[in-house]
Short mmCIF file of N, CA and C in Angstrom, two decimals:
data_model
loop_
_atom_site.label_atom_id
_atom_site.label_comp_id
_atom_site.label_asym_id
_atom_site.label_seq_id
_atom_site.Cartn_x
_atom_site.Cartn_y
_atom_site.Cartn_z
N PRO A 183 0.83 -1.20 0.00
CA PRO A 183 0.00 0.00 0.00
C PRO A 183 0.87 1.26 0.00
N ARG A 184 0.40 2.25 -0.70
CA ARG A 184 1.13 3.52 -0.74
C ARG A 184 0.79 4.34 0.50
N MET A 185 1.75 5.04 1.01
CA MET A 185 1.56 5.92 2.16
C MET A 185 1.95 7.32 1.75
N TYR A 186 1.16 8.27 2.18
CA TYR A 186 1.44 9.67 1.88
C TYR A 186 1.58 10.41 3.20
N PHE A 187 2.51 11.32 3.26
CA PHE A 187 2.72 12.15 4.43
C PHE A 187 2.53 13.60 4.01
N VAL A 188 1.79 14.32 4.82
CA VAL A 188 1.55 15.74 4.53
C VAL A 188 1.96 16.54 5.75
N LYS A 189 2.70 17.59 5.50
CA LYS A 189 3.09 18.50 6.57
C LYS A 189 2.54 19.86 6.20
N ALA A 190 1.80 20.46 7.12
CA ALA A 190 1.20 21.76 6.83
C ALA A 190 1.36 22.68 8.03
N ASP A 191 1.48 23.95 7.76
CA ASP A 191 1.58 24.95 8.82
C ASP A 191 0.31 25.78 8.78
N VAL A 192 -0.52 25.65 9.79
CA VAL A 192 -1.79 26.39 9.80
C VAL A 192 -1.75 27.58 10.75
N THR A 193 -0.56 27.96 11.17
CA THR A 193 -0.42 29.12 12.05
C THR A 193 -0.98 30.35 11.34
N GLY A 194 -1.90 31.03 11.98
CA GLY A 194 -2.48 32.24 11.40
C GLY A 194 -3.51 31.98 10.33
N ALA A 195 -3.96 30.75 10.18
CA ALA A 195 -4.91 30.42 9.12
C ALA A 195 -6.24 31.17 9.28
N TYR A 196 -6.62 31.50 10.49
CA TYR A 196 -7.91 32.16 10.72
C TYR A 196 -7.76 33.67 10.91
N ASP A 197 -6.58 34.20 10.76
CA ASP A 197 -6.36 35.63 10.95
C ASP A 197 -7.07 36.48 9.90
N ALA A 198 -7.36 35.91 8.75
CA ALA A 198 -7.97 36.67 7.66
C ALA A 198 -9.49 36.77 7.78
N ILE A 199 -10.10 36.07 8.75
CA ILE A 199 -11.56 36.12 8.90
C ILE A 199 -11.94 37.48 9.50
N PRO A 200 -12.85 38.22 8.85
CA PRO A 200 -13.28 39.52 9.40
C PRO A 200 -14.02 39.30 10.73
N GLN A 201 -13.49 39.86 11.80
CA GLN A 201 -14.05 39.64 13.13
C GLN A 201 -15.48 40.18 13.26
N SER A 202 -15.78 41.31 12.63
CA SER A 202 -17.13 41.88 12.73
C SER A 202 -18.16 40.95 12.08
N LYS A 203 -17.81 40.34 10.97
CA LYS A 203 -18.71 39.40 10.30
C LYS A 203 -18.89 38.14 11.16
N LEU A 204 -17.83 37.66 11.77
CA LEU A 204 -17.90 36.49 12.64
C LEU A 204 -18.83 36.76 13.83
N VAL A 205 -18.71 37.93 14.45
CA VAL A 205 -19.58 38.29 15.57
C VAL A 205 -21.03 38.35 15.10
N GLU A 206 -21.27 38.90 13.92
CA GLU A 206 -22.63 38.98 13.38
C GLU A 206 -23.23 37.58 13.16
N VAL A 207 -22.45 36.68 12.59
CA VAL A 207 -22.94 35.32 12.32
C VAL A 207 -23.26 34.60 13.63
N VAL A 208 -22.37 34.70 14.61
CA VAL A 208 -22.60 34.04 15.90
C VAL A 208 -23.81 34.65 16.60
N ALA A 209 -23.96 35.97 16.57
CA ALA A 209 -25.10 36.63 17.20
C ALA A 209 -26.41 36.17 16.57
N ASN A 210 -26.44 36.01 15.26
CA ASN A 210 -27.65 35.53 14.60
C ASN A 210 -27.97 34.09 14.98
N MET A 211 -26.96 33.30 15.24
CA MET A 211 -27.18 31.90 15.61
C MET A 211 -27.77 31.75 17.00
N ILE A 212 -27.40 32.63 17.94
CA ILE A 212 -27.86 32.48 19.31
C ILE A 212 -29.03 33.39 19.66
N ARG A 213 -29.48 34.18 18.72
CA ARG A 213 -30.63 35.05 18.96
C ARG A 213 -31.86 34.18 19.19
N HIS A 214 -32.71 34.60 20.15
CA HIS A 214 -33.93 33.84 20.43
C HIS A 214 -34.87 33.92 19.24
N SER A 215 -35.45 32.80 18.90
CA SER A 215 -36.42 32.75 17.81
C SER A 215 -37.42 31.65 18.11
N GLU A 216 -38.32 31.42 17.17
CA GLU A 216 -39.32 30.38 17.36
C GLU A 216 -38.68 29.00 17.42
N SER A 217 -37.49 28.87 16.87
CA SER A 217 -36.84 27.57 16.88
C SER A 217 -35.96 27.37 18.12
N THR A 218 -35.98 28.35 19.03
CA THR A 218 -35.20 28.22 20.26
C THR A 218 -35.80 27.12 21.12
N TYR A 219 -34.94 26.32 21.71
CA TYR A 219 -35.43 25.27 22.58
C TYR A 219 -34.52 25.14 23.79
N CYS A 220 -35.01 24.45 24.77
CA CYS A 220 -34.29 24.26 26.02
C CYS A 220 -34.23 22.76 26.30
N ILE A 221 -33.08 22.28 26.70
CA ILE A 221 -32.96 20.88 27.10
C ILE A 221 -32.87 20.86 28.62
N ARG A 222 -33.88 20.28 29.23
CA ARG A 222 -33.94 20.19 30.69
C ARG A 222 -33.50 18.79 31.10
N GLN A 223 -32.58 18.72 32.04
CA GLN A 223 -32.14 17.43 32.57
C GLN A 223 -32.43 17.44 34.06
N TYR A 224 -33.00 16.37 34.55
CA TYR A 224 -33.30 16.30 35.97
C TYR A 224 -33.26 14.86 36.45
N ALA A 225 -33.15 14.70 37.75
CA ALA A 225 -33.11 13.37 38.36
C ALA A 225 -34.47 13.09 38.99
N VAL A 226 -34.92 11.86 38.87
CA VAL A 226 -36.14 11.41 39.53
C VAL A 226 -35.70 10.43 40.62
N VAL A 227 -36.03 10.75 41.86
CA VAL A 227 -35.67 9.91 42.99
C VAL A 227 -36.95 9.34 43.57
N ARG A 228 -37.00 8.02 43.72
CA ARG A 228 -38.20 7.39 44.27
C ARG A 228 -37.79 6.26 45.19
N ARG A 229 -38.71 5.90 46.06
CA ARG A 229 -38.48 4.81 47.00
C ARG A 229 -39.41 3.67 46.63
N ASP A 230 -38.88 2.45 46.53
CA ASP A 230 -39.71 1.30 46.18
C ASP A 230 -40.38 0.72 47.43
N SER A 231 -41.16 -0.33 47.24
CA SER A 231 -41.92 -0.91 48.35
C SER A 231 -41.02 -1.52 49.44
N GLN A 232 -39.78 -1.85 49.09
CA GLN A 232 -38.84 -2.38 50.09
C GLN A 232 -38.06 -1.26 50.80
N GLY A 233 -38.32 -0.03 50.43
CA GLY A 233 -37.66 1.10 51.07
C GLY A 233 -36.35 1.51 50.43
N GLN A 234 -35.97 0.87 49.34
CA GLN A 234 -34.72 1.25 48.67
C GLN A 234 -34.96 2.46 47.77
N VAL A 235 -33.99 3.33 47.73
CA VAL A 235 -34.08 4.54 46.93
C VAL A 235 -33.49 4.27 45.55
N HIS A 236 -34.22 4.66 44.52
CA HIS A 236 -33.77 4.51 43.13
C HIS A 236 -33.72 5.89 42.49
N LYS A 237 -32.68 6.11 41.70
CA LYS A 237 -32.51 7.39 41.04
C LYS A 237 -32.38 7.14 39.54
N SER A 238 -33.11 7.92 38.76
CA SER A 238 -32.97 7.85 37.31
C SER A 238 -32.88 9.27 36.77
N PHE A 239 -32.26 9.40 35.63
CA PHE A 239 -32.07 10.72 35.04
C PHE A 239 -32.94 10.84 33.80
N ARG A 240 -33.55 12.00 33.65
CA ARG A 240 -34.44 12.25 32.51
C ARG A 240 -33.93 13.45 31.74
N ARG A 241 -34.26 13.47 30.47
CA ARG A 241 -33.93 14.59 29.60
C ARG A 241 -35.18 14.95 28.82
N GLN A 242 -35.48 16.23 28.72
CA GLN A 242 -36.68 16.69 28.06
C GLN A 242 -36.34 17.91 27.20
N VAL A 243 -36.82 17.92 25.97
CA VAL A 243 -36.62 19.05 25.08
C VAL A 243 -37.88 19.89 25.09
N LEU A 244 -37.73 21.19 25.36
CA LEU A 244 -38.86 22.11 25.41
C LEU A 244 -38.69 23.17 24.33
N TYR A 245 -39.77 23.46 23.65
CA TYR A 245 -39.76 24.50 22.63
C TYR A 245 -40.46 25.73 23.16
N ALA A 246 -40.29 26.84 22.48
CA ALA A 246 -40.87 28.11 22.92
C ALA A 246 -42.38 27.98 23.09
N VAL A 247 -42.88 28.55 24.18
CA VAL A 247 -44.31 28.56 24.46
C VAL A 247 -44.76 30.01 24.48
N PRO A 248 -45.81 30.36 23.71
CA PRO A 248 -46.28 31.74 23.73
C PRO A 248 -46.66 32.16 25.14
N GLY A 249 -46.26 33.37 25.53
CA GLY A 249 -46.58 33.87 26.85
C GLY A 249 -45.51 33.59 27.89
N HIS A 250 -44.53 32.78 27.57
CA HIS A 250 -43.43 32.49 28.49
C HIS A 250 -42.14 33.03 27.88
N PRO A 251 -41.26 33.59 28.71
CA PRO A 251 -39.96 33.99 28.16
C PRO A 251 -39.23 32.77 27.60
N PRO A 252 -38.37 32.97 26.58
CA PRO A 252 -37.66 31.82 26.01
C PRO A 252 -36.91 31.05 27.08
N GLY A 253 -37.10 29.75 27.10
CA GLY A 253 -36.41 28.90 28.04
C GLY A 253 -37.04 28.81 29.41
N LEU A 254 -38.09 29.60 29.68
CA LEU A 254 -38.74 29.56 30.98
C LEU A 254 -40.14 28.98 30.83
N GLN A 255 -40.21 27.73 30.51
CA GLN A 255 -41.49 27.08 30.29
C GLN A 255 -41.82 26.20 31.48
N PRO A 256 -43.09 25.97 31.72
CA PRO A 256 -43.46 25.12 32.85
C PRO A 256 -42.86 23.73 32.72
N ILE A 257 -42.60 23.14 33.87
CA ILE A 257 -42.04 21.79 33.88
C ILE A 257 -43.09 20.80 33.38
N HIS A 258 -42.69 19.60 33.10
CA HIS A 258 -43.56 18.56 32.55
C HIS A 258 -44.88 18.50 33.33
N PRO A 259 -46.01 18.45 32.62
CA PRO A 259 -47.32 18.43 33.29
C PRO A 259 -47.46 17.34 34.35
N ALA A 260 -46.82 16.21 34.17
CA ALA A 260 -46.94 15.13 35.15
C ALA A 260 -46.32 15.51 36.49
N LEU A 261 -45.39 16.46 36.47
CA LEU A 261 -44.75 16.87 37.72
C LEU A 261 -45.37 18.12 38.33
N GLN A 262 -46.29 18.78 37.62
CA GLN A 262 -46.88 20.01 38.13
C GLN A 262 -47.57 19.81 39.47
N SER A 263 -48.32 18.70 39.62
CA SER A 263 -49.06 18.50 40.87
C SER A 263 -48.10 18.36 42.05
N VAL A 264 -46.95 17.76 41.84
CA VAL A 264 -45.96 17.61 42.92
C VAL A 264 -45.47 18.97 43.36
N PHE A 265 -45.16 19.84 42.40
CA PHE A 265 -44.66 21.16 42.75
C PHE A 265 -45.77 22.02 43.36
N ARG A 266 -47.00 21.87 42.90
CA ARG A 266 -48.10 22.65 43.46
C ARG A 266 -48.32 22.32 44.93
N ARG A 267 -48.15 21.05 45.29
CA ARG A 267 -48.33 20.65 46.69
C ARG A 267 -47.33 21.36 47.59
N HIS A 268 -46.18 21.68 47.04
CA HIS A 268 -45.14 22.34 47.83
C HIS A 268 -45.10 23.85 47.55
N GLY A 269 -46.07 24.35 46.81
CA GLY A 269 -46.14 25.78 46.54
C GLY A 269 -45.04 26.29 45.64
N GLU A 270 -44.54 25.45 44.76
CA GLU A 270 -43.46 25.85 43.87
C GLU A 270 -43.89 25.71 42.41
N GLN A 271 -43.25 26.46 41.57
CA GLN A 271 -43.43 26.33 40.13
C GLN A 271 -42.05 26.16 39.53
N ALA A 272 -41.79 25.02 38.95
CA ALA A 272 -40.46 24.75 38.38
C ALA A 272 -40.43 25.21 36.94
N VAL A 273 -39.36 25.89 36.59
CA VAL A 273 -39.17 26.32 35.20
C VAL A 273 -37.80 25.88 34.75
N CYS A 274 -37.60 25.93 33.44
CA CYS A 274 -36.33 25.52 32.86
C CYS A 274 -35.26 26.54 33.23
#
């Protein structure tokens, strides 16, 4: 089999990128929009009938909800009653 070796010097390769354009592109990517979403990760801790504690981790993707600030959406409906009992409202 043939083998090829390449040696390259990439020092300063990105120096020619216009910084103002780069900032504009990044700002447009992170600006809040209808496609903005939040990934919520949380642990569920429960006790079984033998008294042992079990922990599992959940991940949930939330999309923008009208009337809520981006990323501040109510927690999963199944957990709302738990938080209401304790007088809390969980948000992302």
